[in-house]
């Protein structure tokens, strides 16, 4: 059965295997197809780690990673039950913070390689912004480089984490409706080295676009700070910066011949992100 997937997917299938045949034998499997070797290698490492560690319940179990022509076929446990976001912003933010912190700790056990330096990451992301938003007059390349340089100094002491980078409610699931608090994170297609606070970019962008509900990101950042010891100001700067990186990518995908209303909305968001970054860098000196 085909399923819809994200931008990084080459196709997702749901395989029905019949009645569950005992512990460790699922009745349903997801087959995700990807051209991204990095994603396949991450799932291979996760599969090996899960074979030796039965306590890793945050991520769906990986049952196989197979190369096929120019794609990789990833076979994972199907996690069927979406999780409703808590109604109040404090609980929602704290839940996202706990999930992000657990994910970062888990990835630290699964993937033992040394992370790149902060300035290396920021330079790479700065180039991504420049390429994606080259035709956006709201973004001055010199201003973006200056912001990246200031962040490299301000956040130099931070250790990067392997971040999910797509932490929103559609990717928070439960394997069992009778155990609603046993959360699992799905869709590892965007996992990469990043600043820890970048994990909350989606909630930051949503708030800056004028969401009607109370913002979640302050509660997520404050609780993650309590869990990790990272200063809230540093987490906030990281969320704003990666929000800019992702918004530039969205701008690139919005065709100039498409919806002018959507392009104007993304342009306003890019402008607000740059303005907030400038402000936060000044007040946090």
Short mmCIF file of C-alpha atoms in Angstrom, two decimals:
data_model
loop_
_atom_site.label_atom_id
_atom_site.label_comp_id
_atom_site.label_asym_id
_atom_site.label_seq_id
_atom_site.Cartn_x
_atom_site.Cartn_y
_atom_site.Cartn_z
CA UNK A 1 0.00 0.00 0.00
CA UNK A 2 1.60 3.32 -1.03
CA UNK A 3 1.74 6.16 1.49
CA UNK A 4 2.56 9.83 1.14
CA UNK A 5 5.96 11.04 2.31
CA UNK A 6 8.17 14.07 2.64
CA UNK A 7 10.37 15.87 0.15
CA UNK A 8 13.30 13.52 0.78
CA UNK A 9 11.36 10.35 -0.05
CA UNK A 10 11.38 8.38 -3.30
CA UNK A 11 8.32 6.46 -2.17
CA UNK A 12 6.83 4.87 0.93
CA UNK A 13 5.02 1.54 1.04
CA UNK A 14 3.13 -0.13 3.87
CA UNK A 15 3.58 -3.92 3.89
CA UNK A 16 0.95 -6.07 5.60
CA UNK A 17 2.67 -9.19 6.96
CA UNK A 18 -0.35 -10.91 8.46
CA UNK A 19 -0.97 -11.76 12.09
CA UNK A 20 1.90 -10.87 14.38
CA UNK A 21 3.99 -13.94 14.92
CA UNK A 22 5.48 -13.16 18.31
CA UNK A 23 7.78 -10.68 19.97
CA UNK A 24 9.98 -8.84 17.49
CA UNK A 25 7.88 -9.85 14.48
CA UNK A 26 5.67 -6.97 13.41
CA UNK A 27 2.48 -7.38 11.41
CA UNK A 28 3.18 -4.21 9.39
CA UNK A 29 6.35 -2.71 7.97
CA UNK A 30 7.09 0.60 6.32
CA UNK A 31 9.36 0.48 3.30
CA UNK A 32 10.89 3.87 2.65
CA UNK A 33 12.88 4.42 -0.54
CA UNK A 34 15.55 7.09 -0.61
CA UNK A 35 18.44 8.16 -2.82
CA UNK A 36 20.27 9.66 0.15
CA UNK A 37 23.18 7.46 1.18
CA UNK A 38 23.59 9.43 4.42
CA UNK A 39 20.05 8.49 5.46
CA UNK A 40 20.67 4.84 4.63
CA UNK A 41 23.93 4.74 6.62
CA UNK A 42 22.20 6.33 9.62
CA UNK A 43 19.52 3.63 9.54
CA UNK A 44 22.20 0.93 9.29
CA UNK A 45 23.88 2.28 12.42
CA UNK A 46 20.52 2.57 14.17
CA UNK A 47 19.65 -1.03 13.27
CA UNK A 48 22.94 -2.31 14.72
CA UNK A 49 22.50 -0.26 17.87
CA UNK A 50 18.92 -1.48 18.36
CA UNK A 51 20.08 -5.08 18.08
CA UNK A 52 22.30 -4.58 21.10
CA UNK A 53 20.17 -2.15 23.09
CA UNK A 54 16.55 -2.99 23.84
CA UNK A 55 15.93 0.27 25.73
CA UNK A 56 15.88 2.45 22.63
CA UNK A 57 12.11 2.93 22.33
CA UNK A 58 12.13 6.51 21.02
CA UNK A 59 12.67 5.48 17.38
CA UNK A 60 10.91 2.84 15.26
CA UNK A 61 12.83 -0.42 15.02
CA UNK A 62 14.81 -0.84 11.80
CA UNK A 63 14.55 -4.32 10.25
CA UNK A 64 16.62 -3.93 7.11
CA UNK A 65 18.54 -1.55 4.84
CA UNK A 66 18.93 -2.81 1.29
CA UNK A 67 20.57 -1.18 -1.75
CA UNK A 68 18.57 -1.43 -4.99
CA UNK A 69 19.92 0.19 -8.18
CA UNK A 70 20.31 3.89 -7.34
CA UNK A 71 18.08 3.88 -4.26
CA UNK A 72 18.10 2.44 -0.76
CA UNK A 73 15.16 0.50 0.68
CA UNK A 74 14.66 1.06 4.41
CA UNK A 75 12.38 -1.34 6.30
CA UNK A 76 11.01 0.01 9.58
CA UNK A 77 8.31 -0.78 12.11
CA UNK A 78 5.07 1.00 11.26
CA UNK A 79 4.04 3.50 13.95
CA UNK A 80 0.37 4.12 13.16
CA UNK A 81 -1.04 6.45 15.80
CA UNK A 82 -0.58 10.22 15.46
CA UNK A 83 -0.20 12.16 18.68
CA UNK A 84 -2.36 15.18 19.36
CA UNK A 85 -0.43 18.21 20.54
CA UNK A 86 -1.13 19.24 24.14
CA UNK A 87 -3.64 22.07 24.23
CA UNK A 88 -1.62 24.47 26.34
CA UNK A 89 1.61 25.97 25.03
CA UNK A 90 3.64 25.17 28.14
CA UNK A 91 2.92 21.42 28.03
CA UNK A 92 3.41 21.30 24.26
CA UNK A 93 6.76 23.09 24.44
CA UNK A 94 8.02 20.96 27.31
CA UNK A 95 7.05 17.77 25.47
CA UNK A 96 8.92 18.86 22.34
CA UNK A 97 11.94 19.74 24.46
CA UNK A 98 11.97 16.31 26.14
CA UNK A 99 11.63 14.54 22.80
CA UNK A 100 14.40 16.65 21.26
CA UNK A 101 16.74 16.06 24.21
CA UNK A 102 16.10 12.30 24.19
CA UNK A 103 16.67 12.21 20.44
CA UNK A 104 19.97 14.06 20.71
CA UNK A 105 21.14 11.74 23.51
CA UNK A 106 20.10 8.66 21.53
CA UNK A 107 21.87 9.82 18.39
CA UNK A 108 24.97 10.41 20.47
CA UNK A 109 24.97 6.66 21.21
CA UNK A 110 24.02 5.54 17.70
CA UNK A 111 26.45 7.74 15.77
CA UNK A 112 29.80 8.04 17.53
CA UNK A 113 31.68 10.16 14.98
CA UNK A 114 33.07 13.58 15.88
CA UNK A 115 30.86 16.53 14.97
CA UNK A 116 32.07 19.38 12.73
CA UNK A 117 33.00 22.74 14.24
CA UNK A 118 30.29 25.35 14.72
CA UNK A 119 31.87 27.83 12.29
CA UNK A 120 32.13 25.12 9.61
CA UNK A 121 28.42 24.36 9.97
CA UNK A 122 27.43 28.04 9.88
CA UNK A 123 29.49 28.73 6.75
CA UNK A 124 27.82 25.79 5.01
CA UNK A 125 24.36 26.97 6.04
CA UNK A 126 25.18 30.53 4.99
CA UNK A 127 25.98 29.26 1.49
CA UNK A 128 22.67 27.40 1.44
CA UNK A 129 20.82 30.63 2.21
CA UNK A 130 22.73 32.56 -0.47
CA UNK A 131 21.94 29.98 -3.16
CA UNK A 132 18.31 29.44 -2.17
CA UNK A 133 17.34 33.08 -1.83
CA UNK A 134 19.58 34.67 -4.46
CA UNK A 135 16.55 36.34 -6.08
CA UNK A 136 15.03 37.60 -2.81
CA UNK A 137 15.71 41.30 -2.40
CA UNK A 138 14.73 41.07 1.27
CA UNK A 139 18.01 39.25 2.00
CA UNK A 140 21.29 41.14 1.83
CA UNK A 141 24.14 38.60 1.42
CA UNK A 142 26.55 40.83 3.37
CA UNK A 143 24.12 41.06 6.28
CA UNK A 144 23.64 37.28 6.31
CA UNK A 145 27.40 36.68 6.33
CA UNK A 146 27.82 39.17 9.16
CA UNK A 147 25.14 37.40 11.20
CA UNK A 148 26.83 34.04 10.56
CA UNK A 149 30.19 35.46 11.67
CA UNK A 150 28.71 36.84 14.88
CA UNK A 151 26.98 33.53 15.62
CA UNK A 152 30.22 31.64 15.03
CA UNK A 153 31.84 33.69 17.81
CA UNK A 154 28.84 33.68 20.15
CA UNK A 155 28.14 29.93 19.84
CA UNK A 156 31.71 28.67 19.40
CA UNK A 157 31.67 26.67 22.63
CA UNK A 158 28.56 24.68 21.73
CA UNK A 159 28.84 21.03 20.81
CA UNK A 160 26.72 20.17 17.78
CA UNK A 161 24.10 17.43 17.98
CA UNK A 162 22.63 15.09 15.42
CA UNK A 163 19.30 16.87 15.17
CA UNK A 164 16.02 15.56 13.78
CA UNK A 165 15.49 18.93 12.03
CA UNK A 166 11.83 18.15 11.29
CA UNK A 167 10.36 18.01 14.78
CA UNK A 168 6.65 18.74 14.39
CA UNK A 169 3.51 16.94 15.50
CA UNK A 170 3.08 14.92 12.29
CA UNK A 171 6.37 13.20 13.13
CA UNK A 172 5.44 12.41 16.75
CA UNK A 173 3.65 9.06 16.91
CA UNK A 174 2.61 6.29 19.27
CA UNK A 175 2.66 2.60 18.44
CA UNK A 176 -0.33 1.93 20.67
CA UNK A 177 -3.41 4.06 21.39
CA UNK A 178 -3.61 2.37 24.79
CA UNK A 179 -0.18 3.77 25.66
CA UNK A 180 -0.54 7.39 24.50
CA UNK A 181 2.56 8.62 26.35
CA UNK A 182 4.97 6.16 24.69
CA UNK A 183 6.13 8.60 22.02
CA UNK A 184 8.20 7.73 18.97
CA UNK A 185 9.75 10.04 16.40
CA UNK A 186 9.44 9.09 12.74
CA UNK A 187 10.99 10.35 9.49
CA UNK A 188 14.76 10.62 9.91
CA UNK A 189 15.25 11.94 6.38
CA UNK A 190 16.48 15.35 7.54
CA UNK A 191 18.78 14.24 10.36
CA UNK A 192 22.12 16.07 10.30
CA UNK A 193 24.60 17.87 12.53
CA UNK A 194 23.12 21.08 13.84
CA UNK A 195 22.93 23.43 16.79
CA UNK A 196 20.62 22.03 19.48
CA UNK A 197 18.26 25.01 19.46
CA UNK A 198 17.73 24.63 15.71
CA UNK A 199 15.36 21.79 16.59
CA UNK A 200 12.66 24.38 17.39
CA UNK A 201 12.85 26.30 14.11
CA UNK A 202 9.37 25.21 12.97
CA UNK A 203 7.71 26.55 16.11
CA UNK A 204 9.70 29.79 15.84
CA UNK A 205 8.71 30.29 12.20
CA UNK A 206 5.07 29.53 12.96
CA UNK A 207 5.02 32.20 15.67
CA UNK A 208 6.66 34.79 13.42
CA UNK A 209 4.11 34.08 10.68
CA UNK A 210 1.40 35.23 13.10
CA UNK A 211 -0.06 31.98 14.42
CA UNK A 212 -3.27 32.60 16.36
CA UNK A 213 -2.36 30.23 19.21
CA UNK A 214 0.10 30.99 22.00
CA UNK A 215 3.73 30.41 20.92
CA UNK A 216 5.28 27.09 21.89
CA UNK A 217 8.93 27.86 21.26
CA UNK A 218 9.69 29.85 24.48
CA UNK A 219 8.56 26.91 26.62
CA UNK A 220 10.47 24.42 24.46
CA UNK A 221 13.67 26.46 24.67
CA UNK A 222 13.41 27.09 28.42
CA UNK A 223 12.80 23.41 29.20
CA UNK A 224 15.55 22.23 26.84
CA UNK A 225 17.88 24.66 28.61
CA UNK A 226 16.99 23.04 31.94
CA UNK A 227 17.68 19.57 30.52
CA UNK A 228 20.90 20.40 28.68
CA UNK A 229 22.47 23.32 30.51
CA UNK A 230 22.66 25.37 27.30
CA UNK A 231 21.78 29.04 27.76
CA UNK A 232 18.27 29.94 26.50
CA UNK A 233 19.71 32.87 24.53
CA UNK A 234 21.98 30.50 22.60
CA UNK A 235 19.10 28.13 21.88
CA UNK A 236 16.97 31.03 20.67
CA UNK A 237 19.70 32.29 18.33
CA UNK A 238 20.07 28.79 16.89
CA UNK A 239 16.31 28.45 16.33
CA UNK A 240 16.13 31.81 14.56
CA UNK A 241 19.17 31.07 12.40
CA UNK A 242 18.01 27.64 11.28
CA UNK A 243 14.54 29.08 10.75
CA UNK A 244 16.21 31.42 8.26
CA UNK A 245 17.97 28.50 6.57
CA UNK A 246 14.73 26.56 6.18
CA UNK A 247 12.67 29.59 5.12
CA UNK A 248 15.19 30.35 2.38
CA UNK A 249 14.72 26.77 1.13
CA UNK A 250 10.94 27.29 1.12
CA UNK A 251 11.38 30.53 -0.84
CA UNK A 252 13.36 28.64 -3.48
CA UNK A 253 10.56 26.07 -3.85
CA UNK A 254 7.88 28.73 -4.35
CA UNK A 255 7.92 29.32 -8.10
CA UNK A 256 7.97 32.99 -9.22
CA UNK A 257 5.11 32.09 -11.56
CA UNK A 258 3.11 30.55 -8.76
CA UNK A 259 1.21 32.12 -5.88
CA UNK A 260 2.37 35.71 -5.40
CA UNK A 261 0.58 35.75 -2.04
CA UNK A 262 2.71 32.86 -0.77
CA UNK A 263 5.93 34.47 -2.02
CA UNK A 264 5.03 37.69 -0.22
CA UNK A 265 4.33 35.73 2.96
CA UNK A 266 7.71 33.98 2.76
CA UNK A 267 9.42 37.29 2.01
CA UNK A 268 7.88 38.83 5.15
CA UNK A 269 8.99 35.84 7.20
CA UNK A 270 12.57 36.06 5.91
CA UNK A 271 12.64 39.77 6.75
CA UNK A 272 11.33 39.13 10.27
CA UNK A 273 13.87 36.37 10.91
CA UNK A 274 16.78 38.61 9.89
CA UNK A 275 15.41 41.46 11.99
CA UNK A 276 14.98 39.23 15.06
CA UNK A 277 18.47 37.79 14.65
CA UNK A 278 19.95 41.29 14.49
CA UNK A 279 18.00 42.29 17.59
CA UNK A 280 18.89 39.18 19.61
CA UNK A 281 22.58 39.51 18.76
CA UNK A 282 22.56 43.12 19.98
CA UNK A 283 20.66 42.52 23.24
CA UNK A 284 22.60 39.36 24.14
CA UNK A 285 26.03 41.03 23.89
#
